Amino acid sequence: EVHLVESGGGLVQAGGSLRLSCTASGFKFDEHALGWFRQAPGKEREGVATISSGGSFTYCSASVKGRCTISRANAENTGYLYMNNLTPEDTAVYYCAAKGGLETMYADMYDYWGQGTQVTVSS
């Protein structure tokens, strides 16, 4: 059974940082690209970052570029999203997703999804 489990969310003050983790099981993790997405109340799901299966290619969206690092540790079946200089606009449920093949920011292309972890940034 496929599982993606996010952790590391919580309450953080503006200007702070968080590292979200995504632990995976039940599929060939090192053959799947990862994506991080977020959804704030009243807004559509937004792509945050993506990383290729081997970790060589990374991308962060314009909304978080300069404040975002996506990484992965394939030997541990774990992906990470690090964000700093957080603002209240970063408040959202953050989701980890995985797909075969190339990385993408299109959510509909992803095969597997975690349950999400809440990130709340206070001013």
PDB file of C-alpha atoms in Angstrom:
ATOM      1  CA  GLU A   1       0.000   0.000   0.000  1.00  0.00           C
ATOM      2  CA  VAL A   2       1.285   3.427  -0.950  1.00  0.00           C
ATOM      3  CA  HIS A   3       1.796   5.936   1.801  1.00  0.00           C
ATOM      4  CA  LEU A   4       3.054   9.489   1.820  1.00  0.00           C
ATOM      5  CA  VAL A   5       3.132  11.089   5.227  1.00  0.00           C
ATOM      6  CA  GLU A   6       3.945  14.740   5.745  1.00  0.00           C
ATOM      7  CA  SER A   7       5.270  16.073   8.993  1.00  0.00           C
ATOM      8  CA  GLY A   8       6.868  19.211  10.326  1.00  0.00           C
ATOM      9  CA  GLY A   9       4.013  21.634   9.983  1.00  0.00           C
ATOM     10  CA  GLY A  10       2.830  23.811  12.783  1.00  0.00           C
ATOM     11  CA  LEU A  11       2.667  27.364  14.006  1.00  0.00           C
ATOM     12  CA  VAL A  12       5.564  29.651  13.229  1.00  0.00           C
ATOM     13  CA  GLN A  13       6.086  33.368  13.541  1.00  0.00           C
ATOM     14  CA  ALA A  14       6.552  35.550  10.504  1.00  0.00           C
ATOM     15  CA  GLY A  15      10.182  35.564   9.501  1.00  0.00           C
ATOM     16  CA  GLY A  16      10.706  32.078  10.804  1.00  0.00           C
ATOM     17  CA  SER A  17      11.402  28.853   9.008  1.00  0.00           C
ATOM     18  CA  LEU A  18      10.099  25.323   8.746  1.00  0.00           C
ATOM     19  CA  ARG A  19      11.276  22.069   7.298  1.00  0.00           C
ATOM     20  CA  LEU A  20       8.519  19.795   6.124  1.00  0.00           C
ATOM     21  CA  SER A  21       9.204  16.111   5.653  1.00  0.00           C
ATOM     22  CA  CYS A  22       7.493  13.558   3.445  1.00  0.00           C
ATOM     23  CA  THR A  23       8.135   9.912   4.198  1.00  0.00           C
ATOM     24  CA  ALA A  24       7.098   7.440   1.533  1.00  0.00           C
ATOM     25  CA  SER A  25       6.475   3.725   1.279  1.00  0.00           C
ATOM     26  CA  GLY A  26       4.863   1.234  -1.055  1.00  0.00           C
ATOM     27  CA  PHE A  27       6.404   2.404  -4.320  1.00  0.00           C
ATOM     28  CA  LYS A  28       9.764   2.938  -5.968  1.00  0.00           C
ATOM     29  CA  PHE A  29      10.567   6.230  -4.386  1.00  0.00           C
ATOM     30  CA  ASP A  30      13.762   6.836  -6.334  1.00  0.00           C
ATOM     31  CA  GLU A  31      11.880   6.499  -9.629  1.00  0.00           C
ATOM     32  CA  HIS A  32       9.297   9.126  -8.724  1.00  0.00           C
ATOM     33  CA  ALA A  33       9.466  12.867  -8.885  1.00  0.00           C
ATOM     34  CA  LEU A  34       8.132  14.759  -5.898  1.00  0.00           C
ATOM     35  CA  GLY A  35       6.028  17.853  -5.647  1.00  0.00           C
ATOM     36  CA  TRP A  36       4.945  20.052  -2.817  1.00  0.00           C
ATOM     37  CA  PHE A  37       1.622  21.825  -3.090  1.00  0.00           C
ATOM     38  CA  ARG A  38      -0.345  24.020  -0.776  1.00  0.00           C
ATOM     39  CA  GLN A  39      -3.917  25.108  -0.408  1.00  0.00           C
ATOM     40  CA  ALA A  40      -5.096  28.047   1.634  1.00  0.00           C
ATOM     41  CA  PRO A  41      -8.735  28.581   2.578  1.00  0.00           C
ATOM     42  CA  GLY A  42     -10.672  29.999  -0.333  1.00  0.00           C
ATOM     43  CA  LYS A  43      -7.828  29.463  -2.777  1.00  0.00           C
ATOM     44  CA  GLU A  44      -7.025  26.824  -5.330  1.00  0.00           C
ATOM     45  CA  ARG A  45      -4.248  24.352  -4.811  1.00  0.00           C
ATOM     46  CA  GLU A  46      -0.914  25.929  -5.668  1.00  0.00           C
ATOM     47  CA  GLY A  47       2.310  24.289  -6.689  1.00  0.00           C
ATOM     48  CA  VAL A  48       5.176  25.178  -4.387  1.00  0.00           C
ATOM     49  CA  ALA A  49       8.141  23.134  -5.528  1.00  0.00           C
ATOM     50  CA  THR A  50       9.166  20.012  -7.377  1.00  0.00           C
ATOM     51  CA  ILE A  51      12.210  17.804  -7.578  1.00  0.00           C
ATOM     52  CA  SER A  52      13.272  15.110 -10.009  1.00  0.00           C
ATOM     53  CA  SER A  53      13.487  11.492  -8.988  1.00  0.00           C
ATOM     54  CA  GLY A  54      17.239  11.634  -8.539  1.00  0.00           C
ATOM     55  CA  GLY A  55      17.229  15.090  -6.999  1.00  0.00           C
ATOM     56  CA  SER A  56      19.283  16.770  -9.705  1.00  0.00           C
ATOM     57  CA  PHE A  57      16.581  19.165 -10.838  1.00  0.00           C
ATOM     58  CA  THR A  58      14.688  21.386  -8.457  1.00  0.00           C
ATOM     59  CA  TYR A  59      12.220  24.183  -8.882  1.00  0.00           C
ATOM     60  CA  CYS A  60      10.414  26.535  -6.543  1.00  0.00           C
ATOM     61  CA  SER A  61       7.480  28.641  -7.612  1.00  0.00           C
ATOM     62  CA  ALA A  62       7.652  32.393  -7.944  1.00  0.00           C
ATOM     63  CA  SER A  63       5.635  32.767  -4.764  1.00  0.00           C
ATOM     64  CA  VAL A  64       8.363  31.146  -2.702  1.00  0.00           C
ATOM     65  CA  LYS A  65      11.496  31.456  -4.823  1.00  0.00           C
ATOM     66  CA  GLY A  66      14.392  32.619  -2.733  1.00  0.00           C
ATOM     67  CA  ARG A  67      12.753  31.268   0.401  1.00  0.00           C
ATOM     68  CA  CYS A  68      12.433  27.629  -0.609  1.00  0.00           C
ATOM     69  CA  THR A  69      14.658  24.605  -0.873  1.00  0.00           C
ATOM     70  CA  ILE A  70      13.318  21.255  -1.972  1.00  0.00           C
ATOM     71  CA  SER A  71      15.444  18.179  -1.428  1.00  0.00           C
ATOM     72  CA  ARG A  72      15.219  14.451  -1.010  1.00  0.00           C
ATOM     73  CA  ALA A  73      17.042  11.568   0.608  1.00  0.00           C
ATOM     74  CA  ASN A  74      16.227   8.567  -1.516  1.00  0.00           C
ATOM     75  CA  ALA A  75      17.994   6.122   0.753  1.00  0.00           C
ATOM     76  CA  GLU A  76      15.560   7.192   3.454  1.00  0.00           C
ATOM     77  CA  ASN A  77      12.493   7.416   1.178  1.00  0.00           C
ATOM     78  CA  THR A  78      12.057  10.959   2.358  1.00  0.00           C
ATOM     79  CA  GLY A  79      11.503  14.300   0.709  1.00  0.00           C
ATOM     80  CA  TYR A  80      11.889  17.701   2.286  1.00  0.00           C
ATOM     81  CA  LEU A  81      10.650  21.212   1.801  1.00  0.00           C
ATOM     82  CA  TYR A  82      12.507  23.940   3.651  1.00  0.00           C
ATOM     83  CA  MET A  83      11.055  27.417   3.742  1.00  0.00           C
ATOM     84  CA  ASN A  84      12.305  30.492   5.496  1.00  0.00           C
ATOM     85  CA  ASN A  85      11.297  34.125   5.804  1.00  0.00           C
ATOM     86  CA  LEU A  86       7.781  32.891   6.216  1.00  0.00           C
ATOM     87  CA  THR A  87       4.870  35.286   5.962  1.00  0.00           C
ATOM     88  CA  PRO A  88       1.184  34.906   6.809  1.00  0.00           C
ATOM     89  CA  GLU A  89       0.581  34.408   3.088  1.00  0.00           C
ATOM     90  CA  ASP A  90       2.370  31.078   3.421  1.00  0.00           C
ATOM     91  CA  THR A  91      -0.356  29.803   5.716  1.00  0.00           C
ATOM     92  CA  ALA A  92      -1.894  26.745   4.075  1.00  0.00           C
ATOM     93  CA  VAL A  93      -2.169  23.000   4.172  1.00  0.00           C
ATOM     94  CA  TYR A  94       0.950  21.638   2.513  1.00  0.00           C
ATOM     95  CA  TYR A  95       0.809  18.387   0.571  1.00  0.00           C
ATOM     96  CA  CYS A  96       3.525  16.094  -0.662  1.00  0.00           C
ATOM     97  CA  ALA A  97       2.909  14.222  -3.898  1.00  0.00           C
ATOM     98  CA  ALA A  98       4.774  11.726  -6.067  1.00  0.00           C
ATOM     99  CA  LYS A  99       4.612  10.756  -9.714  1.00  0.00           C
ATOM    100  CA  GLY A 100       6.434   8.556 -12.137  1.00  0.00           C
ATOM    101  CA  GLY A 101       8.594  10.265 -14.698  1.00  0.00           C
ATOM    102  CA  LEU A 102       9.532  13.898 -14.855  1.00  0.00           C
ATOM    103  CA  GLU A 103       8.931  16.524 -12.258  1.00  0.00           C
ATOM    104  CA  THR A 104       6.072  18.933 -12.833  1.00  0.00           C
ATOM    105  CA  MET A 105       4.118  21.657 -11.117  1.00  0.00           C
ATOM    106  CA  TYR A 106       0.828  20.316 -12.460  1.00  0.00           C
ATOM    107  CA  ALA A 107      -1.007  18.706  -9.586  1.00  0.00           C
ATOM    108  CA  ASP A 108      -3.190  16.554 -11.819  1.00  0.00           C
ATOM    109  CA  MET A 109      -0.137  14.671 -13.029  1.00  0.00           C
ATOM    110  CA  TYR A 110       0.718  13.284  -9.623  1.00  0.00           C
ATOM    111  CA  ASP A 111      -0.146   9.731  -8.686  1.00  0.00           C
ATOM    112  CA  TYR A 112       0.172   9.679  -4.920  1.00  0.00           C
ATOM    113  CA  TRP A 113      -0.644  12.227  -2.269  1.00  0.00           C
ATOM    114  CA  GLY A 114      -0.089  12.643   1.403  1.00  0.00           C
ATOM    115  CA  GLN A 115      -2.685  13.762   3.876  1.00  0.00           C
ATOM    116  CA  GLY A 116      -1.303  17.258   4.241  1.00  0.00           C
ATOM    117  CA  THR A 117       0.215  19.168   7.107  1.00  0.00           C
ATOM    118  CA  GLN A 118      -0.981  22.528   8.335  1.00  0.00           C
ATOM    119  CA  VAL A 119       1.417  25.458   8.288  1.00  0.00           C
ATOM    120  CA  THR A 120       0.236  28.567  10.064  1.00  0.00           C
ATOM    121  CA  VAL A 121       2.348  31.704  10.032  1.00  0.00           C
ATOM    122  CA  SER A 122       1.475  34.363  12.558  1.00  0.00           C
ATOM    123  CA  SER A 123       2.347  38.015  12.247  1.00  0.00           C
TER     124      SER A 123
END
